[in-house]
PDB file of C-alpha atoms in Angstrom:
ATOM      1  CA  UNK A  19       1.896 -28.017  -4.471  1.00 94.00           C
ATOM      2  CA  UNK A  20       5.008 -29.754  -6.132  1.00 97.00           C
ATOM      3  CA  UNK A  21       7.474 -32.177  -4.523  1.00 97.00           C
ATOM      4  CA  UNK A  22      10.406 -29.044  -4.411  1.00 97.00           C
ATOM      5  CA  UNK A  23       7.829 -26.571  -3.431  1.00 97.00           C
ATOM      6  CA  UNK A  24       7.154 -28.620  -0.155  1.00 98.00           C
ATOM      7  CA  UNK A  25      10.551 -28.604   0.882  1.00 97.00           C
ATOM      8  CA  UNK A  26      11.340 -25.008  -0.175  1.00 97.00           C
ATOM      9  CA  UNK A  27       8.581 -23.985   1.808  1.00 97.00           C
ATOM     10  CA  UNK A  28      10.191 -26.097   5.011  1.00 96.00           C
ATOM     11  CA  UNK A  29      13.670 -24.753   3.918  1.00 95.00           C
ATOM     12  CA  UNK A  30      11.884 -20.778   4.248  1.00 95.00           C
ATOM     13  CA  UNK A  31      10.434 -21.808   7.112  1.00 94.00           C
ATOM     14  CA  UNK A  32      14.139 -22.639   8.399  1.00 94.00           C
ATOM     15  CA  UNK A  33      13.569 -26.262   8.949  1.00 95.00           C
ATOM     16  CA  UNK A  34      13.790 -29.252   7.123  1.00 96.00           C
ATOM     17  CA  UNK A  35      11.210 -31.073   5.598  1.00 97.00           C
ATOM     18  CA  UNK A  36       8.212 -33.728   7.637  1.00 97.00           C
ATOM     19  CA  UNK A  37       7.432 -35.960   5.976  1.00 97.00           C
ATOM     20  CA  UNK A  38       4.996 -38.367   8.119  1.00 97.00           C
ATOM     21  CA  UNK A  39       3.769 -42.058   7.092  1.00 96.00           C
ATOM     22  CA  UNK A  40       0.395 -43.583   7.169  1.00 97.00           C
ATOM     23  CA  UNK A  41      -0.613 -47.226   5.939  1.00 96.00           C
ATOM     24  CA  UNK A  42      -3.917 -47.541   4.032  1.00 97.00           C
ATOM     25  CA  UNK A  43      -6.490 -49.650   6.095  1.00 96.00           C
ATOM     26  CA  UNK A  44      -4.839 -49.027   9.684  1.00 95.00           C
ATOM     27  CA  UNK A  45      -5.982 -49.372  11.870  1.00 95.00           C
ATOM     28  CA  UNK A  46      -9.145 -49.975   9.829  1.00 94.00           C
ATOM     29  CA  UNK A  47     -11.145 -48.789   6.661  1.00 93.00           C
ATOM     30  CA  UNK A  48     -12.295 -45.141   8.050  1.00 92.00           C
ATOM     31  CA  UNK A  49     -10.243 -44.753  10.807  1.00 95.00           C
ATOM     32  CA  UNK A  50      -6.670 -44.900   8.612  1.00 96.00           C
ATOM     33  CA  UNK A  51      -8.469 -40.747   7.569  1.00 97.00           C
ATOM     34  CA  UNK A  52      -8.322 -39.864  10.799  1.00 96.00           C
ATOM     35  CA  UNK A  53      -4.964 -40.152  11.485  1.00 96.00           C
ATOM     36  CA  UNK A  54      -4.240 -38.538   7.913  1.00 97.00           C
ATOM     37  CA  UNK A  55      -6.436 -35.887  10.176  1.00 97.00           C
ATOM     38  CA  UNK A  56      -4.175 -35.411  13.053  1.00 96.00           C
ATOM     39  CA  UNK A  57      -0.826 -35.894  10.866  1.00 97.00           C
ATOM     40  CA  UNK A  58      -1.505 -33.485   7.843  1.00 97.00           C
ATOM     41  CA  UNK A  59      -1.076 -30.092  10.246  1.00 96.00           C
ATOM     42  CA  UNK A  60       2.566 -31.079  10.649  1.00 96.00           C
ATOM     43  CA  UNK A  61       3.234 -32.543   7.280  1.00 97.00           C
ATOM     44  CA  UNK A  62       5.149 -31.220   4.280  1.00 98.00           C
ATOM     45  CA  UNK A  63       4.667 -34.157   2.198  1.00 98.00           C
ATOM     46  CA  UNK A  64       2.863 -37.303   3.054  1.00 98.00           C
ATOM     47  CA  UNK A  65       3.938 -41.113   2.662  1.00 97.00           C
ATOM     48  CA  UNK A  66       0.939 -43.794   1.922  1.00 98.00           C
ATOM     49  CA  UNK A  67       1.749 -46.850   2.586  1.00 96.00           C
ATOM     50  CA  UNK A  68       0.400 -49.900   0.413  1.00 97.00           C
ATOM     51  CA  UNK A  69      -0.150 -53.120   3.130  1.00 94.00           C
ATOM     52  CA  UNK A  70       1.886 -55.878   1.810  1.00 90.00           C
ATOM     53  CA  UNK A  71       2.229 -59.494   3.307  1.00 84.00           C
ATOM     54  CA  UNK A  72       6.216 -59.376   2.487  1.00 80.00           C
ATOM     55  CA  UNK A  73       7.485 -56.331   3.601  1.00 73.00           C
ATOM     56  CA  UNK A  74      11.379 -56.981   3.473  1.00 72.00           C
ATOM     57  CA  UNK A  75      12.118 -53.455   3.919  1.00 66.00           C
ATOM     58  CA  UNK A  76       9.765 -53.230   7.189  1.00 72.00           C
ATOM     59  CA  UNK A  77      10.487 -53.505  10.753  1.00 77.00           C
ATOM     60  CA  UNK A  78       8.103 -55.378  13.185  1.00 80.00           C
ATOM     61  CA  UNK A  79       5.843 -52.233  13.919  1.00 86.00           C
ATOM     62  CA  UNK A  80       5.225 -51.617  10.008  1.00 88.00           C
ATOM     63  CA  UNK A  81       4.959 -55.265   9.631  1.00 88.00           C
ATOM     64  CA  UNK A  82       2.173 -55.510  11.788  1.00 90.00           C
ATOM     65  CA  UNK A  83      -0.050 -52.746  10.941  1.00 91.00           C
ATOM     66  CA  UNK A  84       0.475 -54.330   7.504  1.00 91.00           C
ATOM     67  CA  UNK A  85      -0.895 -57.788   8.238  1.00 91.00           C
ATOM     68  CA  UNK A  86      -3.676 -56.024  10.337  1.00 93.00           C
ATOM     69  CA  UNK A  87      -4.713 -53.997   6.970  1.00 93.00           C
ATOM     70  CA  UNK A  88      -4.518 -56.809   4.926  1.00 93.00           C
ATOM     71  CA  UNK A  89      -6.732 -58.743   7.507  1.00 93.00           C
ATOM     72  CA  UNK A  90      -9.768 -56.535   6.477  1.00 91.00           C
ATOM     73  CA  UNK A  91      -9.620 -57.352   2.635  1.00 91.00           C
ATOM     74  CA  UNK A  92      -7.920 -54.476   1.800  1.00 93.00           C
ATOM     75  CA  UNK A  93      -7.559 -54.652  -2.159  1.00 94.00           C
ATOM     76  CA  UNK A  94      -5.192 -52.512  -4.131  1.00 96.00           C
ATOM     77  CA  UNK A  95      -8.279 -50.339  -5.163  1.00 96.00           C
ATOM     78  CA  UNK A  96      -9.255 -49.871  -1.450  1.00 97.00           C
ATOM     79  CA  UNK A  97      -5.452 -47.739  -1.401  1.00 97.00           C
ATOM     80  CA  UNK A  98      -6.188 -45.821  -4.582  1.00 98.00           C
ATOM     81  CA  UNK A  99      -9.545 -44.616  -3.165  1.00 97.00           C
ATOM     82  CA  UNK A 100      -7.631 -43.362   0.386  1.00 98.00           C
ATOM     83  CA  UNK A 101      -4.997 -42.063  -1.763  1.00 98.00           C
ATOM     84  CA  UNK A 102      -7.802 -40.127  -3.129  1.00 98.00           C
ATOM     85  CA  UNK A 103      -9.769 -39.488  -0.135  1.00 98.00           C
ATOM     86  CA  UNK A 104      -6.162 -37.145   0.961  1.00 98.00           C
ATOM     87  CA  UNK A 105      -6.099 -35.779  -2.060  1.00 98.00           C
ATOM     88  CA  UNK A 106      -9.468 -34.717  -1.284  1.00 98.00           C
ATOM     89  CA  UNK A 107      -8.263 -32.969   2.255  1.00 98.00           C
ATOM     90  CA  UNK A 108      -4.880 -31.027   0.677  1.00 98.00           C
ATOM     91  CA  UNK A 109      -2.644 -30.154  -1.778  1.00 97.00           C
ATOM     92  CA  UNK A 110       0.642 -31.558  -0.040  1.00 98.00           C
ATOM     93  CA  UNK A 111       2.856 -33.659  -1.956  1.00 98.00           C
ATOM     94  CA  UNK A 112       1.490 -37.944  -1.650  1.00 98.00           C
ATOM     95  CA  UNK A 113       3.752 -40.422  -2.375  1.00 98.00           C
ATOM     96  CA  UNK A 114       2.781 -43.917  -2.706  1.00 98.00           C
ATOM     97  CA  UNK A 115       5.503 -46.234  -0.506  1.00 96.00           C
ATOM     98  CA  UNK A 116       4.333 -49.827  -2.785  1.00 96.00           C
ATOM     99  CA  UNK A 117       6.513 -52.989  -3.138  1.00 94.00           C
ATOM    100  CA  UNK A 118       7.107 -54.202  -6.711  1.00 95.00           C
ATOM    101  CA  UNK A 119       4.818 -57.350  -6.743  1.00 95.00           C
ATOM    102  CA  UNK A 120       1.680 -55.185  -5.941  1.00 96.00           C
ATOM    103  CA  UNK A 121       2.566 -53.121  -9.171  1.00 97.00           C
ATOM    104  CA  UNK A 122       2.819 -56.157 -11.492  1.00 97.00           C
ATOM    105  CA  UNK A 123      -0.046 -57.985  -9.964  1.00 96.00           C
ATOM    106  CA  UNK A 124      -2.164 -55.211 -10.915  1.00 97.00           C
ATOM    107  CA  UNK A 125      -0.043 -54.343 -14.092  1.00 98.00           C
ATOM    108  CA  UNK A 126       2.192 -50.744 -14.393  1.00 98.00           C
ATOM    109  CA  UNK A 127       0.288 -49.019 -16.942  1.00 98.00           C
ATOM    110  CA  UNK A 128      -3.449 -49.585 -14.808  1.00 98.00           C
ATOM    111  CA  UNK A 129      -1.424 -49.574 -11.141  1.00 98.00           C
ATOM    112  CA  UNK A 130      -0.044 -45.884 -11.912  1.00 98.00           C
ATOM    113  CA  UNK A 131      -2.713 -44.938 -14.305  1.00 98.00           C
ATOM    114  CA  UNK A 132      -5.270 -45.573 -10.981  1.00 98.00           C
ATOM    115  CA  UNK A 133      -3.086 -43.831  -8.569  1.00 98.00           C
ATOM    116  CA  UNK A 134      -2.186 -40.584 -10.716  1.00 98.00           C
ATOM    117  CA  UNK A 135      -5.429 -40.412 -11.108  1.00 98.00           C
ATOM    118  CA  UNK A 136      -6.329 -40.782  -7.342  1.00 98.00           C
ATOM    119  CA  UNK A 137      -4.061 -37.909  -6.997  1.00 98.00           C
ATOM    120  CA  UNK A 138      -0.818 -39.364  -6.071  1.00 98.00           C
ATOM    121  CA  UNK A 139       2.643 -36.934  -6.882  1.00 98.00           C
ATOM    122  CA  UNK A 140       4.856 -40.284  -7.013  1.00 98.00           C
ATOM    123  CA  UNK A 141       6.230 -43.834  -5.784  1.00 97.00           C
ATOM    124  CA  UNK A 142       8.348 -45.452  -3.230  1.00 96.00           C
ATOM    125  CA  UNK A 143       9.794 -48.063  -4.594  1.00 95.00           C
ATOM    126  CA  UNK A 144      12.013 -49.762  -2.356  1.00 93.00           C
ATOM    127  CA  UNK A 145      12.515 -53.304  -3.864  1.00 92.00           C
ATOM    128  CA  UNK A 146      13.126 -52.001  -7.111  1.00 93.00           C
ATOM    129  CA  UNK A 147      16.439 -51.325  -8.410  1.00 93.00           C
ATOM    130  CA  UNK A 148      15.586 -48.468 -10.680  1.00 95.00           C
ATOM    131  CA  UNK A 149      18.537 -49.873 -13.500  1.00 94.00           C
ATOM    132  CA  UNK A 150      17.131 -53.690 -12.838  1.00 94.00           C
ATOM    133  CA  UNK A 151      13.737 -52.547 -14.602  1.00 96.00           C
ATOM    134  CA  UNK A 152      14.681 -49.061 -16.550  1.00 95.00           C
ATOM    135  CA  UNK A 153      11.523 -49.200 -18.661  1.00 96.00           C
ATOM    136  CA  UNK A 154       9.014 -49.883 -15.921  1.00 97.00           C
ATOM    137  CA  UNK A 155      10.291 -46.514 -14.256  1.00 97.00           C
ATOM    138  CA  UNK A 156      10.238 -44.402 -17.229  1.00 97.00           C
ATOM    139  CA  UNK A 157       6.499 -45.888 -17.481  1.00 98.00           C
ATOM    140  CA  UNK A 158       5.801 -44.277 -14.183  1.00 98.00           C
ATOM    141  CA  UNK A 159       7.343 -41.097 -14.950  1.00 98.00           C
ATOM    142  CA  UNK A 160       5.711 -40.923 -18.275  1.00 98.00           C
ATOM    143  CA  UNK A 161       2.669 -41.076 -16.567  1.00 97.00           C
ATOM    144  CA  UNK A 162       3.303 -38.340 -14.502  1.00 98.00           C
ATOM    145  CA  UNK A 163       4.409 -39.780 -10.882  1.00 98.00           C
ATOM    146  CA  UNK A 164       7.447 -39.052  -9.671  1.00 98.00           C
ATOM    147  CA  UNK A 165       9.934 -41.935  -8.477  1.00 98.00           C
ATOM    148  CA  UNK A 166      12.060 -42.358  -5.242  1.00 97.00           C
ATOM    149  CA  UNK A 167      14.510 -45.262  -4.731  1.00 96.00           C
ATOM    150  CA  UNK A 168      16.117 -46.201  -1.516  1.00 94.00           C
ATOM    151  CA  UNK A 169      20.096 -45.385  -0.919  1.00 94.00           C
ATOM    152  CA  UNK A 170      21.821 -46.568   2.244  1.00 90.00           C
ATOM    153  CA  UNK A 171      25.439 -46.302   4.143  1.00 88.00           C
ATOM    154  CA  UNK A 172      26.416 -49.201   2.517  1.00 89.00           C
ATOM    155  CA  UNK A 173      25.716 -47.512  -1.093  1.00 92.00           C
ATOM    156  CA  UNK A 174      29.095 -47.258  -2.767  1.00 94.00           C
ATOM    157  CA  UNK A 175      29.625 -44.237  -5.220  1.00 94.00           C
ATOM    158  CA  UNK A 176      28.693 -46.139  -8.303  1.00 96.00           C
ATOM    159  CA  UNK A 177      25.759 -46.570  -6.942  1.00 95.00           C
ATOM    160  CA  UNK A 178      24.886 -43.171  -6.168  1.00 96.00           C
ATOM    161  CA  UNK A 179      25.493 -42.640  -9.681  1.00 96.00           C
ATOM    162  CA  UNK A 180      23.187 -44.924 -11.163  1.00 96.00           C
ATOM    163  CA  UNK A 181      20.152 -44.872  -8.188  1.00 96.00           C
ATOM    164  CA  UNK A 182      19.962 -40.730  -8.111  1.00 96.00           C
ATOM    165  CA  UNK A 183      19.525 -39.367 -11.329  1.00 95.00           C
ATOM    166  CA  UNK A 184      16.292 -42.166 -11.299  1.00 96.00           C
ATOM    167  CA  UNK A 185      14.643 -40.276  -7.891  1.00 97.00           C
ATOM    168  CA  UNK A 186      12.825 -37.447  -9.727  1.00 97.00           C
ATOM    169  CA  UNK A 187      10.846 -36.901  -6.742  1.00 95.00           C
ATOM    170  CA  UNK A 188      13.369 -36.919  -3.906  1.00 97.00           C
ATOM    171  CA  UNK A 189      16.324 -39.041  -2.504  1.00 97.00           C
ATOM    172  CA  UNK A 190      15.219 -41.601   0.267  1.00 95.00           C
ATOM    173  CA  UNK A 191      18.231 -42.155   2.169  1.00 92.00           C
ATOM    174  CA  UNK A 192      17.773 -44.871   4.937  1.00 88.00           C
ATOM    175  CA  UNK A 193      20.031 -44.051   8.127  1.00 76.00           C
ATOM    176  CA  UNK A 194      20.708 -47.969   8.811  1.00 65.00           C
ATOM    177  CA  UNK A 195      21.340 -50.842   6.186  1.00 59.00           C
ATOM    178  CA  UNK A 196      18.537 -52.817   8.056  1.00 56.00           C
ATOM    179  CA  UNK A 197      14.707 -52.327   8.293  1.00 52.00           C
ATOM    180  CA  UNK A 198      12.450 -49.421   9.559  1.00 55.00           C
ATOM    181  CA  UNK A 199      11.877 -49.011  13.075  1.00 54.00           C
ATOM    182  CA  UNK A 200      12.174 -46.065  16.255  1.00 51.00           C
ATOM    183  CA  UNK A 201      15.555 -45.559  17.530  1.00 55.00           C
ATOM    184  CA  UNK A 202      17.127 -43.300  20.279  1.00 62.00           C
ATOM    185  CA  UNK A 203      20.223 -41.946  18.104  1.00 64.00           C
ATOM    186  CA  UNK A 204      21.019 -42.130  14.118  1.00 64.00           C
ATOM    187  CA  UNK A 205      24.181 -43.537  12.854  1.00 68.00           C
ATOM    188  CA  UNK A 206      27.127 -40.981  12.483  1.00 75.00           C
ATOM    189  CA  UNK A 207      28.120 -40.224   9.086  1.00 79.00           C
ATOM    190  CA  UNK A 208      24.875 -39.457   7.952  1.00 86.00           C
ATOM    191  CA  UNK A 209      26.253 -35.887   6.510  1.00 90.00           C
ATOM    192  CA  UNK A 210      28.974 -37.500   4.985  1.00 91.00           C
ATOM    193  CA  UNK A 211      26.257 -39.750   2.768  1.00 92.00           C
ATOM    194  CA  UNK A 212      24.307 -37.371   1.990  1.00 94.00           C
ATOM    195  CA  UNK A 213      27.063 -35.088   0.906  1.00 94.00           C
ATOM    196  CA  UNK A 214      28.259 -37.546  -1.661  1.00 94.00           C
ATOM    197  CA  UNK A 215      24.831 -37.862  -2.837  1.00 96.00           C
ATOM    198  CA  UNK A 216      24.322 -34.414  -3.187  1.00 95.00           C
ATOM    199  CA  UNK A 217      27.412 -34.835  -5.459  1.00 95.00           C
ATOM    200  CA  UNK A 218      25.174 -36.448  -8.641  1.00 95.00           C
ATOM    201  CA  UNK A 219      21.552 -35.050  -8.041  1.00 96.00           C
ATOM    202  CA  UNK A 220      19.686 -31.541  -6.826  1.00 95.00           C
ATOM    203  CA  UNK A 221      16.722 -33.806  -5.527  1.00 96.00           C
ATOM    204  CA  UNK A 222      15.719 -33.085  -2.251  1.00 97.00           C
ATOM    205  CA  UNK A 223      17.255 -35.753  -0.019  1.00 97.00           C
ATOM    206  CA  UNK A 224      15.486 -37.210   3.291  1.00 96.00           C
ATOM    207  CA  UNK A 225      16.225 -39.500   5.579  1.00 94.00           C
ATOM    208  CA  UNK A 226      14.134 -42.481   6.947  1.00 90.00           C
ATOM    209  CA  UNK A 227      14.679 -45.955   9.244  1.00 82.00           C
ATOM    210  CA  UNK A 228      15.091 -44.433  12.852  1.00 82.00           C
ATOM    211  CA  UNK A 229      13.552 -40.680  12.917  1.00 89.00           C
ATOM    212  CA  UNK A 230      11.136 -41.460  16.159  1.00 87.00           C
ATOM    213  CA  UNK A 231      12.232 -37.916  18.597  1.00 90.00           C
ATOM    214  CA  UNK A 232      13.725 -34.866  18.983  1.00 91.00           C
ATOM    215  CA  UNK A 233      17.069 -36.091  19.204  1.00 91.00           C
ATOM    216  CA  UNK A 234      16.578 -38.707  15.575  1.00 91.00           C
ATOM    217  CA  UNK A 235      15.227 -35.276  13.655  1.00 93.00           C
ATOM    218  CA  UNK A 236      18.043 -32.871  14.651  1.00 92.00           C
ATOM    219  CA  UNK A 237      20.639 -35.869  13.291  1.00 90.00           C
ATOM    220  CA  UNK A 238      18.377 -36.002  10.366  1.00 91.00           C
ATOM    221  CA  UNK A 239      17.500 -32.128   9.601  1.00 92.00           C
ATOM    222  CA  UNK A 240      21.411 -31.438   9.651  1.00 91.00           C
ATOM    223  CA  UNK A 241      22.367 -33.587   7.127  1.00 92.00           C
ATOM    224  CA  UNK A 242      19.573 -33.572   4.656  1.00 94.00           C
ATOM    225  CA  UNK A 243      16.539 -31.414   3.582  1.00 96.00           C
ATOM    226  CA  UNK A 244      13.610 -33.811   4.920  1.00 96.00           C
ATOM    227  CA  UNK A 245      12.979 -36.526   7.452  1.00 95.00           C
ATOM    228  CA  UNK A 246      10.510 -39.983   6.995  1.00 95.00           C
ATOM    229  CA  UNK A 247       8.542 -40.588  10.445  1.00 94.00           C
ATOM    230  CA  UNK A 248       6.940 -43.531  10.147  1.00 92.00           C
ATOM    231  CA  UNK A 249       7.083 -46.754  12.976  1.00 90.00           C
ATOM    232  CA  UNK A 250       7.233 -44.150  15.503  1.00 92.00           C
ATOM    233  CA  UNK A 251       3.956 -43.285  14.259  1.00 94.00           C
ATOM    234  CA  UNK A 252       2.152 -46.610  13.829  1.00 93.00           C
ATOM    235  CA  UNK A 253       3.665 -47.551  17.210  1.00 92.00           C
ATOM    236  CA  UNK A 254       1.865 -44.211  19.387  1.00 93.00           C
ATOM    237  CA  UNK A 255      -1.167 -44.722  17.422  1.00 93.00           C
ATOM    238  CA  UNK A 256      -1.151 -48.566  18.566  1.00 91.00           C
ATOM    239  CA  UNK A 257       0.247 -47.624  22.560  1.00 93.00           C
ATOM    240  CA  UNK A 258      -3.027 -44.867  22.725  1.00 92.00           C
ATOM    241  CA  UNK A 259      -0.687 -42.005  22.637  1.00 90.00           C
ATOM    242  CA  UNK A 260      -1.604 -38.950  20.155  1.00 89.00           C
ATOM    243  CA  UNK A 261      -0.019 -38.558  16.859  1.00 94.00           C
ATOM    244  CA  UNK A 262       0.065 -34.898  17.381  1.00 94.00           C
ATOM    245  CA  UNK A 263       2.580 -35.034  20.525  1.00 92.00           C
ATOM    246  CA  UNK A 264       5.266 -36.716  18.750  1.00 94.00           C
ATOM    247  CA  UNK A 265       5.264 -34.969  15.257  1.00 96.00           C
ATOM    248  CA  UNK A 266       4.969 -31.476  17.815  1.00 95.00           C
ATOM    249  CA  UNK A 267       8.438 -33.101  18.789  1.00 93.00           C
ATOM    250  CA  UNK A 268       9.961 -34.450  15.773  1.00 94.00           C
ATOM    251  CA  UNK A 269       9.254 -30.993  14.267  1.00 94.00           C
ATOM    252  CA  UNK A 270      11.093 -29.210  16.942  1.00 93.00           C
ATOM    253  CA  UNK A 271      13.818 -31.339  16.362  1.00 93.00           C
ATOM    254  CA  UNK A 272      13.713 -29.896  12.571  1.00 94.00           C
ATOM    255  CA  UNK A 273      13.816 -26.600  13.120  1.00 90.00           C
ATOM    256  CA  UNK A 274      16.937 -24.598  12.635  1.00 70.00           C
ATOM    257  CA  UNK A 275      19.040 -27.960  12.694  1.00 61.00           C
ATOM    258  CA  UNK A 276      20.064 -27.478   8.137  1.00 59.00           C
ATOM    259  CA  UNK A 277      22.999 -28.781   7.619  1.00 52.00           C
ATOM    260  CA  UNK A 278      24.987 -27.501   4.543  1.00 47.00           C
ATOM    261  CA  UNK A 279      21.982 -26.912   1.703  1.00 42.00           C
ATOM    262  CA  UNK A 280      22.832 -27.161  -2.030  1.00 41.00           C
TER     263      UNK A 280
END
């Protein structure tokens, strides 16, 4: 299944897109397939995440699980082989959520040459300006994964216009100019941003950095066409609640919430 076939699918299905997050290695080496288990019923598309011991971008709950992963000797290869243990269990959409340094440390041409073939549809890139390194994402592409780049409130038009046309996989739009991490409500004016990104690309758009409940996925699911779950998740799975209840949730909060559609 393609990236726009996922969230046409959701769209037919008259909700938006789920799109829930699991980090490779957590809670440990085995037990990180498990809860790819009790997630992939609800998902539309999946987000991997890649441990990393400086995830600016991450909130405490991420940042945790992280350092717990990378506790265990987790190597780069160790992601690549859960990447392909999914691939393995379905044909959803996979996207990679990796920092930048991971990528060079390995080098571009083996990093997404290991995870296309691992069975990865595309990356997450969020400390990577896509116009800062033009040639590195082109790389990617030309290898067949799909990119997404992070846009935020604080993302002024020009931006828009040079970020979007790079997200060839979909638009991650981050509610708050801050870190991930659960919250009760979204910001307002989430429709408003994703209207004026809508402006310079027909990617799909979702929206990540709060989506934890009901109340977070309706705000999401009327403004854009997916929603990122993601410290909501790591943070049940770490309080010995089930994954299952909360995406049950999230996903009611999806349905029949769109917002205008292009």
């Amino acid at each position: 299944m393609t990236t726009r076939e996922a969230f046409a699918q959701a769209k037919a299905q008259g909700r938006a897109a789920l799109i829930p997050y699991v980090m490779a290695g957590y809670p440990s080496r085995g037990a990180d397939l498990e809860l790819v288990r009790e997630v992939l019923p609800y998902a539309d598309l999946l987000e991997v995440g890649l441990p990393y011991s400086d995830p600016l971008g991450d909130g405490p709950v991420i940042q945790r699980a992280s350092e717990q992963a990378l506790r265990q000797g987790l190597r780069v290869a160790d992601v690549a082989q859960f990447v392909r243990e999914i691939r393995a269990l379905t044909d959803k959409p996979l996207f990679l959520m990796t920092y930048l340094n991971p990528v060079l440390a390995v080098g571009p041409e083996r990093f997404f040459s290991m995870f296309k073939e691992a069975g990865a549809n595309g990356l997450i890139l969020p400390d990577l300006p896509p116009d800062e390194d033009p040639g590195l994402v082109a790389l990617a592409q030309g290898m067949g994964l799909e990119t997404t780049f992070l846009l935020a409130p604080t993302s002024t038009e020009a931006r828009i216009r040079t970020v979007a046309p790079h997200c060839t996989g979909f638009v991650y739009t981050v509610s708050v100019a801050g870190v991930t991490g659960a919250r009760d409500r979204l910001p307002e004016g989430l429709p408003e941003l994703v209207g004026r990104i809508r402006r310079v690309t027909e990617a799909p758009v979702a929206i990540g950095f709060g989506v934890s409940n009901r109340t977070t996925a309706r705000q999401a699911a009327q403004a854009a066409d997916g929603a990122v779950i993601a410290s909501a998740l790591i943070r049940a799975h770490a309080e010995g609640r089930g994954l299952a209840e909360v995406l049950r949730e999230v996903r009611a909060g999806l349905e029949g919430a769109f917002g205008p559609v292009h």
